[in-house]
DNA sequence: CCTTTTGTTCTATCAACATAGAACAATGAA
DNA sequence: TTCATTGTTCTATGTTGATAGAACAAAAGG
């Protein structure tokens, strides 16, 4: 596994990549789930999807500045960077999280 | 031209299609420009792009519930549905419009 | 009627991206 | 060391969607 992840600095988080990252049903599900759980690893949110797919989505969210990954032993714990995002784009995540479905969908 | 456009009712505007509509550089530019101009027709925002491309983007924005098109003679005037969007997703458009670039980019 | 302007629809093409299997890497435990 | 667990990386595949030309449609004016 990569020893380190790169988390963009707040000033390097830009709107368009952030919107593109959020505008996907699986990633929106991850966001909502993380909002509820506060912290979760990749496997916890698989829901029948392959690990490689989920790993990809976590990467997109990470590079967009939406979540932070902390390595703890063999697990990688992810949290939303809500404080940073609120600072950078006030009200944006709040308006999205307010709409949070319901349930993180199973695959299919 | 189509005699009528279909504008989704506020309760039929959902988050994911809205985010997908906004998460495009050209459409984000249209939104920001409309925010400044209050009203504009398709041709006004061409910026060297073909009409068919812009017409497509206006359609996506319309079907996502983001803008309203009013036919006036041969021109179709577009406005943001800010009141509806604010009602449906409080703070969302505000946080996006706050980031409005700058300038609507020329093609290339 | 003919022409101009505006914008849509049709169609094709191309690129970006989501999906997913397989191999690999890293940690911890037996 | 050996094995299991976790997650990444590589690679291929398939689908979605943006781009754009061409034909079409509707309105207004001559």
PDB file of C-alpha atoms (C1' of nucleotides) in Angstrom:
ATOM      1  CA  UNK A   1       0.000   0.000   0.000  1.00  0.00           C
ATOM      2  CA  UNK A   2       1.105   3.508  -0.557  1.00  0.00           C
ATOM      3  CA  UNK A   3       2.806   4.709   2.558  1.00  0.00           C
ATOM      4  CA  UNK A   4       1.278   8.141   2.287  1.00  0.00           C
ATOM      5  CA  UNK A   5      -1.746   9.693   0.715  1.00  0.00           C
ATOM      6  CA  UNK A   6      -1.720  13.108  -0.735  1.00  0.00           C
ATOM      7  CA  UNK A   7      -4.428  15.328   0.665  1.00  0.00           C
ATOM      8  CA  UNK A   8      -4.741  18.637  -1.161  1.00  0.00           C
ATOM      9  CA  UNK A   9      -4.278  21.783   0.893  1.00  0.00           C
ATOM     10  CA  UNK A  10      -7.459  23.776   1.443  1.00  0.00           C
ATOM     11  CA  UNK A  11      -6.421  26.459  -1.026  1.00  0.00           C
ATOM     12  CA  UNK A  12      -5.842  23.808  -3.663  1.00  0.00           C
ATOM     13  CA  UNK A  13      -9.379  22.497  -3.418  1.00  0.00           C
ATOM     14  CA  UNK A  14     -11.312  23.865  -6.366  1.00  0.00           C
ATOM     15  CA  UNK A  15     -14.989  23.873  -7.133  1.00  0.00           C
ATOM     16  CA  UNK A  16     -15.206  21.983 -10.397  1.00  0.00           C
ATOM     17  CA  UNK A  17     -13.271  18.856  -9.326  1.00  0.00           C
ATOM     18  CA  UNK A  18     -15.210  18.894  -6.090  1.00  0.00           C
ATOM     19  CA  UNK A  19     -18.525  19.010  -7.932  1.00  0.00           C
ATOM     20  CA  UNK A  20     -17.412  16.308 -10.330  1.00  0.00           C
ATOM     21  CA  UNK A  21     -16.441  14.130  -7.397  1.00  0.00           C
ATOM     22  CA  UNK A  22     -19.774  14.582  -5.680  1.00  0.00           C
ATOM     23  CA  UNK A  23     -21.851  14.119  -8.818  1.00  0.00           C
ATOM     24  CA  UNK A  24     -21.709  10.345  -8.752  1.00  0.00           C
ATOM     25  CA  UNK A  25     -24.238   8.114  -7.025  1.00  0.00           C
ATOM     26  CA  UNK A  26     -21.714   5.797  -5.400  1.00  0.00           C
ATOM     27  CA  UNK A  27     -19.561   8.646  -4.130  1.00  0.00           C
ATOM     28  CA  UNK A  28     -22.558  10.565  -2.906  1.00  0.00           C
ATOM     29  CA  UNK A  29     -23.465   7.423  -1.008  1.00  0.00           C
ATOM     30  CA  UNK A  30     -20.002   7.240   0.490  1.00  0.00           C
ATOM     31  CA  UNK A  31     -20.230  10.848   1.576  1.00  0.00           C
ATOM     32  CA  UNK A  32     -23.575  10.383   3.219  1.00  0.00           C
ATOM     33  CA  UNK A  33     -22.456   7.247   4.924  1.00  0.00           C
ATOM     34  CA  UNK A  34     -19.295   8.871   6.219  1.00  0.00           C
ATOM     35  CA  UNK A  35     -21.408  11.732   7.478  1.00  0.00           C
ATOM     36  CA  UNK A  36     -23.344   9.256   9.554  1.00  0.00           C
ATOM     37  CA  UNK A  37     -20.497   7.041  10.636  1.00  0.00           C
ATOM     38  CA  UNK A  38     -17.942   9.816  11.110  1.00  0.00           C
ATOM     39  CA  UNK A  39     -15.261   7.335  10.133  1.00  0.00           C
ATOM     40  CA  UNK A  40     -15.171   4.217   7.972  1.00  0.00           C
ATOM     41  CA  UNK A  41     -12.769   2.102   6.027  1.00  0.00           C
ATOM     42  CA  UNK A  42     -13.150   0.985   2.455  1.00  0.00           C
ATOM     43  CA  UNK A  43     -14.322  -2.554   3.115  1.00  0.00           C
ATOM     44  CA  UNK A  44     -17.080  -1.356   5.401  1.00  0.00           C
ATOM     45  CA  UNK A  45     -18.782   0.361   2.484  1.00  0.00           C
ATOM     46  CA  UNK A  46     -18.277  -2.245  -0.216  1.00  0.00           C
ATOM     47  CA  UNK A  47     -21.916  -3.277  -0.462  1.00  0.00           C
ATOM     48  CA  UNK A  48     -21.110  -6.034  -2.889  1.00  0.00           C
ATOM     49  CA  UNK A  49     -18.898  -3.909  -5.085  1.00  0.00           C
ATOM     50  CA  UNK A  50     -15.333  -4.934  -5.905  1.00  0.00           C
ATOM     51  CA  UNK A  51     -12.612  -3.413  -3.779  1.00  0.00           C
ATOM     52  CA  UNK A  52     -10.918  -1.882  -6.793  1.00  0.00           C
ATOM     53  CA  UNK A  53     -14.013   0.113  -7.665  1.00  0.00           C
ATOM     54  CA  UNK A  54     -14.435   1.457  -4.184  1.00  0.00           C
ATOM     55  CA  UNK A  55     -10.759   2.217  -3.894  1.00  0.00           C
ATOM     56  CA  UNK A  56     -11.090   4.258  -7.058  1.00  0.00           C
ATOM     57  CA  UNK A  57     -14.001   6.260  -5.665  1.00  0.00           C
ATOM     58  CA  UNK A  58     -12.172   6.923  -2.424  1.00  0.00           C
ATOM     59  CA  UNK A  59      -9.232   8.166  -4.428  1.00  0.00           C
ATOM     60  CA  UNK A  60     -11.402  10.571  -6.405  1.00  0.00           C
ATOM     61  CA  UNK A  61     -12.950  11.903  -3.216  1.00  0.00           C
ATOM     62  CA  UNK A  62      -9.533  12.226  -1.606  1.00  0.00           C
ATOM     63  CA  UNK A  63      -8.013  14.111  -4.508  1.00  0.00           C
ATOM     64  CA  UNK A  64     -11.001  16.418  -4.638  1.00  0.00           C
ATOM     65  CA  UNK A  65     -10.318  17.308  -1.028  1.00  0.00           C
ATOM     66  CA  UNK A  66     -13.526  15.809   0.284  1.00  0.00           C
ATOM     67  CA  UNK A  67     -12.140  13.171   2.573  1.00  0.00           C
ATOM     68  CA  UNK A  68      -9.066  12.384   4.595  1.00  0.00           C
ATOM     69  CA  UNK A  69      -7.563   8.947   4.923  1.00  0.00           C
ATOM     70  CA  UNK A  70      -5.737   7.913   8.040  1.00  0.00           C
ATOM     71  CA  UNK A  71      -3.743   4.703   8.092  1.00  0.00           C
ATOM     72  CA  UNK A  72      -4.179   2.652  11.207  1.00  0.00           C
ATOM     73  CA  UNK A  73      -2.586  -0.722  11.019  1.00  0.00           C
ATOM     74  CA  UNK A  74      -4.012  -2.581   8.102  1.00  0.00           C
ATOM     75  CA  UNK A  75      -7.066  -0.397   7.875  1.00  0.00           C
ATOM     76  CA  UNK A  76      -7.424   2.973   6.213  1.00  0.00           C
ATOM     77  CA  UNK A  77      -9.927   5.110   8.030  1.00  0.00           C
ATOM     78  CA  UNK A  78     -11.700   7.808   6.068  1.00  0.00           C
ATOM     79  CA  UNK A  79     -13.352  10.951   7.361  1.00  0.00           C
ATOM     80  CA  UNK A  80     -14.998  13.887   5.658  1.00  0.00           C
ATOM     81  CA  UNK A  81     -12.971  17.113   5.708  1.00  0.00           C
ATOM     82  CA  UNK A  82     -16.037  19.088   6.685  1.00  0.00           C
ATOM     83  CA  UNK A  83     -14.206  21.858   8.485  1.00  0.00           C
ATOM     84  CA  UNK A  84     -11.958  22.508   5.521  1.00  0.00           C
ATOM     85  CA  UNK A  85     -14.804  22.340   3.045  1.00  0.00           C
ATOM     86  CA  UNK A  86     -16.982  24.641   5.083  1.00  0.00           C
ATOM     87  CA  UNK A  87     -14.140  27.094   5.206  1.00  0.00           C
ATOM     88  CA  UNK A  88     -13.486  26.846   1.512  1.00  0.00           C
ATOM     89  CA  UNK A  89     -17.070  26.692   0.205  1.00  0.00           C
ATOM     90  CA  UNK A  90     -19.394  27.812   2.982  1.00  0.00           C
ATOM     91  CA  UNK A  91     -22.736  26.063   2.952  1.00  0.00           C
ATOM     92  CA  UNK A  92     -21.977  23.719   0.102  1.00  0.00           C
ATOM     93  CA  UNK A  93     -21.534  20.454   1.943  1.00  0.00           C
ATOM     94  CA  UNK A  94     -24.259  21.356   4.390  1.00  0.00           C
ATOM     95  CA  UNK A  95     -26.763  21.730   1.567  1.00  0.00           C
ATOM     96  CA  UNK A  96     -25.697  18.377   0.167  1.00  0.00           C
ATOM     97  CA  UNK A  97     -25.618  16.487   3.450  1.00  0.00           C
ATOM     98  CA  UNK A  98     -29.057  17.795   4.284  1.00  0.00           C
ATOM     99  CA  UNK A  99     -30.340  15.794   1.328  1.00  0.00           C
ATOM    100  CA  UNK A 100     -28.619  12.668   2.424  1.00  0.00           C
ATOM    101  CA  UNK A 101     -30.603   9.669   1.515  1.00  0.00           C
ATOM    102  CA  UNK A 102     -31.727   7.414   3.477  1.00  0.00           C
ATOM    103  CA  UNK A 103     -29.535   4.488   2.925  1.00  0.00           C
ATOM    104  CA  UNK A 104     -26.344   3.718   1.170  1.00  0.00           C
ATOM    105  CA  UNK A 105     -27.562   1.540  -1.668  1.00  0.00           C
ATOM    106  CA  UNK A 106     -26.554  -2.010  -2.238  1.00  0.00           C
ATOM    107  CA  UNK A 107     -25.132  -2.662  -5.618  1.00  0.00           C
ATOM    108  CA  UNK A 108     -28.154  -3.033  -7.941  1.00  0.00           C
TER     109      UNK A 108
ATOM    110  CA  UNK B   1     -38.452  24.729 -32.465  1.00  0.00           C
ATOM    111  CA  UNK B   2     -40.271  22.955 -29.764  1.00  0.00           C
ATOM    112  CA  UNK B   3     -43.324  24.935 -28.934  1.00  0.00           C
ATOM    113  CA  UNK B   4     -42.923  24.258 -25.243  1.00  0.00           C
ATOM    114  CA  UNK B   5     -40.163  23.350 -22.905  1.00  0.00           C
ATOM    115  CA  UNK B   6     -40.641  21.092 -19.980  1.00  0.00           C
ATOM    116  CA  UNK B   7     -39.464  22.622 -16.735  1.00  0.00           C
ATOM    117  CA  UNK B   8     -39.495  20.176 -13.847  1.00  0.00           C
ATOM    118  CA  UNK B   9     -41.618  21.074 -10.865  1.00  0.00           C
ATOM    119  CA  UNK B  10     -39.651  22.021  -7.755  1.00  0.00           C
ATOM    120  CA  UNK B  11     -40.422  18.730  -6.050  1.00  0.00           C
ATOM    121  CA  UNK B  12     -39.132  16.855  -9.078  1.00  0.00           C
ATOM    122  CA  UNK B  13     -35.742  18.510  -8.911  1.00  0.00           C
ATOM    123  CA  UNK B  14     -33.329  16.041  -7.356  1.00  0.00           C
ATOM    124  CA  UNK B  15     -29.830  16.456  -6.077  1.00  0.00           C
ATOM    125  CA  UNK B  16     -27.846  14.051  -8.212  1.00  0.00           C
ATOM    126  CA  UNK B  17     -28.990  15.291 -11.636  1.00  0.00           C
ATOM    127  CA  UNK B  18     -28.527  18.820 -10.394  1.00  0.00           C
ATOM    128  CA  UNK B  19     -24.963  18.104  -9.309  1.00  0.00           C
ATOM    129  CA  UNK B  20     -24.228  16.309 -12.539  1.00  0.00           C
ATOM    130  CA  UNK B  21     -25.534  19.291 -14.473  1.00  0.00           C
ATOM    131  CA  UNK B  22     -23.404  21.752 -12.553  1.00  0.00           C
ATOM    132  CA  UNK B  23     -20.254  19.629 -12.656  1.00  0.00           C
ATOM    133  CA  UNK B  24     -19.264  20.687 -16.143  1.00  0.00           C
ATOM    134  CA  UNK B  25     -17.030  23.634 -16.997  1.00  0.00           C
ATOM    135  CA  UNK B  26     -19.173  24.957 -19.829  1.00  0.00           C
ATOM    136  CA  UNK B  27     -22.383  24.699 -17.844  1.00  0.00           C
ATOM    137  CA  UNK B  28     -20.804  26.223 -14.784  1.00  0.00           C
ATOM    138  CA  UNK B  29     -19.800  29.079 -17.058  1.00  0.00           C
ATOM    139  CA  UNK B  30     -23.348  29.434 -18.330  1.00  0.00           C
ATOM    140  CA  UNK B  31     -24.644  29.524 -14.783  1.00  0.00           C
ATOM    141  CA  UNK B  32     -22.197  32.183 -13.705  1.00  0.00           C
ATOM    142  CA  UNK B  33     -22.895  34.225 -16.766  1.00  0.00           C
ATOM    143  CA  UNK B  34     -26.636  34.002 -16.270  1.00  0.00           C
ATOM    144  CA  UNK B  35     -26.134  35.027 -12.685  1.00  0.00           C
ATOM    145  CA  UNK B  36     -24.509  38.194 -13.917  1.00  0.00           C
ATOM    146  CA  UNK B  37     -26.746  38.885 -16.868  1.00  0.00           C
ATOM    147  CA  UNK B  38     -30.006  37.795 -15.221  1.00  0.00           C
ATOM    148  CA  UNK B  39     -31.237  36.752 -18.637  1.00  0.00           C
ATOM    149  CA  UNK B  40     -29.555  35.597 -21.831  1.00  0.00           C
ATOM    150  CA  UNK B  41     -30.282  33.637 -24.940  1.00  0.00           C
ATOM    151  CA  UNK B  42     -28.259  30.798 -26.348  1.00  0.00           C
ATOM    152  CA  UNK B  43     -26.436  32.712 -29.052  1.00  0.00           C
ATOM    153  CA  UNK B  44     -25.240  35.320 -26.594  1.00  0.00           C
ATOM    154  CA  UNK B  45     -23.135  32.718 -24.794  1.00  0.00           C
ATOM    155  CA  UNK B  46     -21.778  30.795 -27.753  1.00  0.00           C
ATOM    156  CA  UNK B  47     -18.184  31.987 -27.363  1.00  0.00           C
ATOM    157  CA  UNK B  48     -17.153  30.248 -30.549  1.00  0.00           C
ATOM    158  CA  UNK B  49     -18.865  27.001 -29.740  1.00  0.00           C
ATOM    159  CA  UNK B  50     -21.371  25.450 -32.125  1.00  0.00           C
ATOM    160  CA  UNK B  51     -25.015  26.121 -31.445  1.00  0.00           C
ATOM    161  CA  UNK B  52     -25.785  22.437 -31.118  1.00  0.00           C
ATOM    162  CA  UNK B  53     -23.331  22.070 -28.252  1.00  0.00           C
ATOM    163  CA  UNK B  54     -24.708  25.004 -26.355  1.00  0.00           C
ATOM    164  CA  UNK B  55     -28.260  23.921 -27.002  1.00  0.00           C
ATOM    165  CA  UNK B  56     -27.355  20.584 -25.457  1.00  0.00           C
ATOM    166  CA  UNK B  57     -25.960  22.226 -22.339  1.00  0.00           C
ATOM    167  CA  UNK B  58     -28.993  24.441 -21.970  1.00  0.00           C
ATOM    168  CA  UNK B  59     -31.162  21.371 -22.216  1.00  0.00           C
ATOM    169  CA  UNK B  60     -29.223  19.602 -19.468  1.00  0.00           C
ATOM    170  CA  UNK B  61     -29.507  22.635 -17.219  1.00  0.00           C
ATOM    171  CA  UNK B  62     -33.196  22.966 -17.987  1.00  0.00           C
ATOM    172  CA  UNK B  63     -33.981  19.344 -17.251  1.00  0.00           C
ATOM    173  CA  UNK B  64     -32.011  19.527 -14.025  1.00  0.00           C
ATOM    174  CA  UNK B  65     -34.268  22.378 -12.958  1.00  0.00           C
ATOM    175  CA  UNK B  66     -31.512  24.962 -12.932  1.00  0.00           C
ATOM    176  CA  UNK B  67     -32.809  27.333 -15.546  1.00  0.00           C
ATOM    177  CA  UNK B  68     -36.030  28.423 -17.129  1.00  0.00           C
ATOM    178  CA  UNK B  69     -36.440  29.182 -20.795  1.00  0.00           C
ATOM    179  CA  UNK B  70     -38.939  31.738 -21.978  1.00  0.00           C
ATOM    180  CA  UNK B  71     -39.737  32.024 -25.656  1.00  0.00           C
ATOM    181  CA  UNK B  72     -39.962  35.550 -26.923  1.00  0.00           C
ATOM    182  CA  UNK B  73     -40.287  35.790 -30.651  1.00  0.00           C
ATOM    183  CA  UNK B  74     -37.365  34.062 -32.223  1.00  0.00           C
ATOM    184  CA  UNK B  75     -35.256  34.220 -29.108  1.00  0.00           C
ATOM    185  CA  UNK B  76     -35.284  31.918 -26.124  1.00  0.00           C
ATOM    186  CA  UNK B  77     -34.424  33.776 -22.972  1.00  0.00           C
ATOM    187  CA  UNK B  78     -32.919  31.810 -20.113  1.00  0.00           C
ATOM    188  CA  UNK B  79     -32.895  32.664 -16.442  1.00  0.00           C
ATOM    189  CA  UNK B  80     -31.695  30.828 -13.368  1.00  0.00           C
ATOM    190  CA  UNK B  81     -34.439  29.396 -11.168  1.00  0.00           C
ATOM    191  CA  UNK B  82     -32.720  30.688  -8.083  1.00  0.00           C
ATOM    192  CA  UNK B  83     -35.831  31.028  -5.967  1.00  0.00           C
ATOM    193  CA  UNK B  84     -36.876  27.463  -6.642  1.00  0.00           C
ATOM    194  CA  UNK B  85     -33.380  26.101  -6.080  1.00  0.00           C
ATOM    195  CA  UNK B  86     -32.951  28.030  -2.859  1.00  0.00           C
ATOM    196  CA  UNK B  87     -36.216  26.614  -1.669  1.00  0.00           C
ATOM    197  CA  UNK B  88     -35.310  23.099  -2.663  1.00  0.00           C
ATOM    198  CA  UNK B  89     -31.638  23.046  -1.659  1.00  0.00           C
ATOM    199  CA  UNK B  90     -30.985  25.987   0.635  1.00  0.00           C
ATOM    200  CA  UNK B  91     -27.535  27.446   0.284  1.00  0.00           C
ATOM    201  CA  UNK B  92     -26.418  25.233  -2.550  1.00  0.00           C
ATOM    202  CA  UNK B  93     -26.512  27.657  -5.445  1.00  0.00           C
ATOM    203  CA  UNK B  94     -25.304  30.471  -3.233  1.00  0.00           C
ATOM    204  CA  UNK B  95     -22.174  28.548  -2.364  1.00  0.00           C
ATOM    205  CA  UNK B  96     -21.561  27.850  -6.040  1.00  0.00           C
ATOM    206  CA  UNK B  97     -22.309  31.337  -7.316  1.00  0.00           C
ATOM    207  CA  UNK B  98     -19.995  32.777  -4.697  1.00  0.00           C
ATOM    208  CA  UNK B  99     -17.164  31.014  -6.485  1.00  0.00           C
ATOM    209  CA  UNK B 100     -18.141  32.357  -9.832  1.00  0.00           C
ATOM    210  CA  UNK B 101     -15.147  32.938 -11.963  1.00  0.00           C
ATOM    211  CA  UNK B 102     -14.146  35.581 -13.331  1.00  0.00           C
ATOM    212  CA  UNK B 103     -15.085  35.226 -16.883  1.00  0.00           C
ATOM    213  CA  UNK B 104     -17.015  32.876 -19.010  1.00  0.00           C
ATOM    214  CA  UNK B 105     -14.242  31.245 -20.987  1.00  0.00           C
ATOM    215  CA  UNK B 106     -13.846  31.378 -24.701  1.00  0.00           C
ATOM    216  CA  UNK B 107     -13.613  28.060 -26.365  1.00  0.00           C
ATOM    217  CA  UNK B 108      -9.983  26.936 -25.923  1.00  0.00           C
TER     218      UNK B 108
ATOM    219  C1'  DC C   1     -43.510  33.839 -50.818  1.00  0.00           C
ATOM    220  C1'  DC C   2     -38.548  34.210 -49.715  1.00  0.00           C
ATOM    221  C1'  DT C   3     -34.968  35.277 -46.484  1.00  0.00           C
ATOM    222  C1'  DT C   4     -32.818  35.824 -42.080  1.00  0.00           C
ATOM    223  C1'  DT C   5     -32.271  34.695 -37.359  1.00  0.00           C
ATOM    224  C1'  DT C   6     -32.574  31.621 -33.603  1.00  0.00           C
ATOM    225  C1'  DG C   7     -32.430  27.269 -31.608  1.00  0.00           C
ATOM    226  C1'  DT C   8     -33.580  22.279 -31.789  1.00  0.00           C
ATOM    227  C1'  DT C   9     -33.008  17.531 -33.356  1.00  0.00           C
ATOM    228  C1'  DC C  10     -30.501  13.968 -35.636  1.00  0.00           C
ATOM    229  C1'  DT C  11     -26.454  11.589 -36.217  1.00  0.00           C
ATOM    230  C1'  DA C  12     -21.757  10.306 -35.697  1.00  0.00           C
ATOM    231  C1'  DT C  13     -17.411  10.483 -33.367  1.00  0.00           C
ATOM    232  C1'  DC C  14     -14.299  10.832 -29.604  1.00  0.00           C
ATOM    233  C1'  DA C  15     -12.793  11.112 -24.914  1.00  0.00           C
ATOM    234  C1'  DA C  16     -13.527  10.562 -20.153  1.00  0.00           C
ATOM    235  C1'  DC C  17     -14.778   7.694 -16.711  1.00  0.00           C
ATOM    236  C1'  DA C  18     -16.960   3.784 -14.020  1.00  0.00           C
ATOM    237  C1'  DT C  19     -16.560  -1.110 -13.492  1.00  0.00           C
ATOM    238  C1'  DA C  20     -14.066  -5.047 -12.351  1.00  0.00           C
ATOM    239  C1'  DG C  21     -10.686  -8.894 -12.393  1.00  0.00           C
ATOM    240  C1'  DA C  22      -5.864 -10.021 -11.168  1.00  0.00           C
ATOM    241  C1'  DA C  23      -1.580  -9.180  -9.270  1.00  0.00           C
ATOM    242  C1'  DC C  24       0.795  -6.776  -5.842  1.00  0.00           C
ATOM    243  C1'  DA C  25       1.981  -4.451  -1.255  1.00  0.00           C
ATOM    244  C1'  DA C  26       1.719  -3.743   3.590  1.00  0.00           C
ATOM    245  C1'  DT C  27       0.427  -4.803   8.142  1.00  0.00           C
ATOM    246  C1'  DG C  28      -0.624  -7.965  11.913  1.00  0.00           C
ATOM    247  C1'  DA C  29      -1.325 -12.454  13.823  1.00  0.00           C
ATOM    248  C1'  DA C  30      -0.488 -17.418  14.279  1.00  0.00           C
TER     249       DA C  30
ATOM    250  C1'  DT D   1       7.861 -17.672   8.218  1.00  0.00           C
ATOM    251  C1'  DT D   2       3.349 -18.390   6.735  1.00  0.00           C
ATOM    252  C1'  DC D   3      -1.216 -16.850   6.345  1.00  0.00           C
ATOM    253  C1'  DA D   4      -5.151 -13.677   6.379  1.00  0.00           C
ATOM    254  C1'  DT D   5      -6.801  -9.057   5.887  1.00  0.00           C
ATOM    255  C1'  DT D   6      -6.920  -4.626   3.776  1.00  0.00           C
ATOM    256  C1'  DG D   7      -6.442  -1.696   0.086  1.00  0.00           C
ATOM    257  C1'  DT D   8      -3.819  -0.163  -4.032  1.00  0.00           C
ATOM    258  C1'  DT D   9      -2.259  -0.494  -8.795  1.00  0.00           C
ATOM    259  C1'  DC D  10      -2.487  -2.345 -13.332  1.00  0.00           C
ATOM    260  C1'  DT D  11      -5.077  -3.428 -17.127  1.00  0.00           C
ATOM    261  C1'  DA D  12      -8.994  -4.094 -19.982  1.00  0.00           C
ATOM    262  C1'  DT D  13     -13.719  -3.308 -21.117  1.00  0.00           C
ATOM    263  C1'  DG D  14     -17.950  -0.918 -21.635  1.00  0.00           C
ATOM    264  C1'  DT D  15     -20.869   2.958 -21.147  1.00  0.00           C
ATOM    265  C1'  DT D  16     -21.897   7.523 -20.691  1.00  0.00           C
ATOM    266  C1'  DG D  17     -21.635  11.969 -22.256  1.00  0.00           C
ATOM    267  C1'  DA D  18     -19.454  16.105 -24.703  1.00  0.00           C
ATOM    268  C1'  DT D  19     -18.527  17.850 -29.264  1.00  0.00           C
ATOM    269  C1'  DA D  20     -19.986  19.192 -33.629  1.00  0.00           C
ATOM    270  C1'  DG D  21     -21.758  19.172 -38.409  1.00  0.00           C
ATOM    271  C1'  DA D  22     -26.119  19.064 -41.084  1.00  0.00           C
ATOM    272  C1'  DA D  23     -30.828  19.218 -41.646  1.00  0.00           C
ATOM    273  C1'  DC D  24     -34.923  20.932 -39.805  1.00  0.00           C
ATOM    274  C1'  DA D  25     -38.432  24.147 -37.446  1.00  0.00           C
ATOM    275  C1'  DA D  26     -40.467  28.422 -35.949  1.00  0.00           C
ATOM    276  C1'  DA D  27     -40.932  33.246 -35.864  1.00  0.00           C
ATOM    277  C1'  DA D  28     -40.401  37.969 -37.855  1.00  0.00           C
ATOM    278  C1'  DG D  29     -39.624  41.043 -41.716  1.00  0.00           C
ATOM    279  C1'  DG D  30     -39.305  42.270 -46.467  1.00  0.00           C
TER     280       DG D  30
END
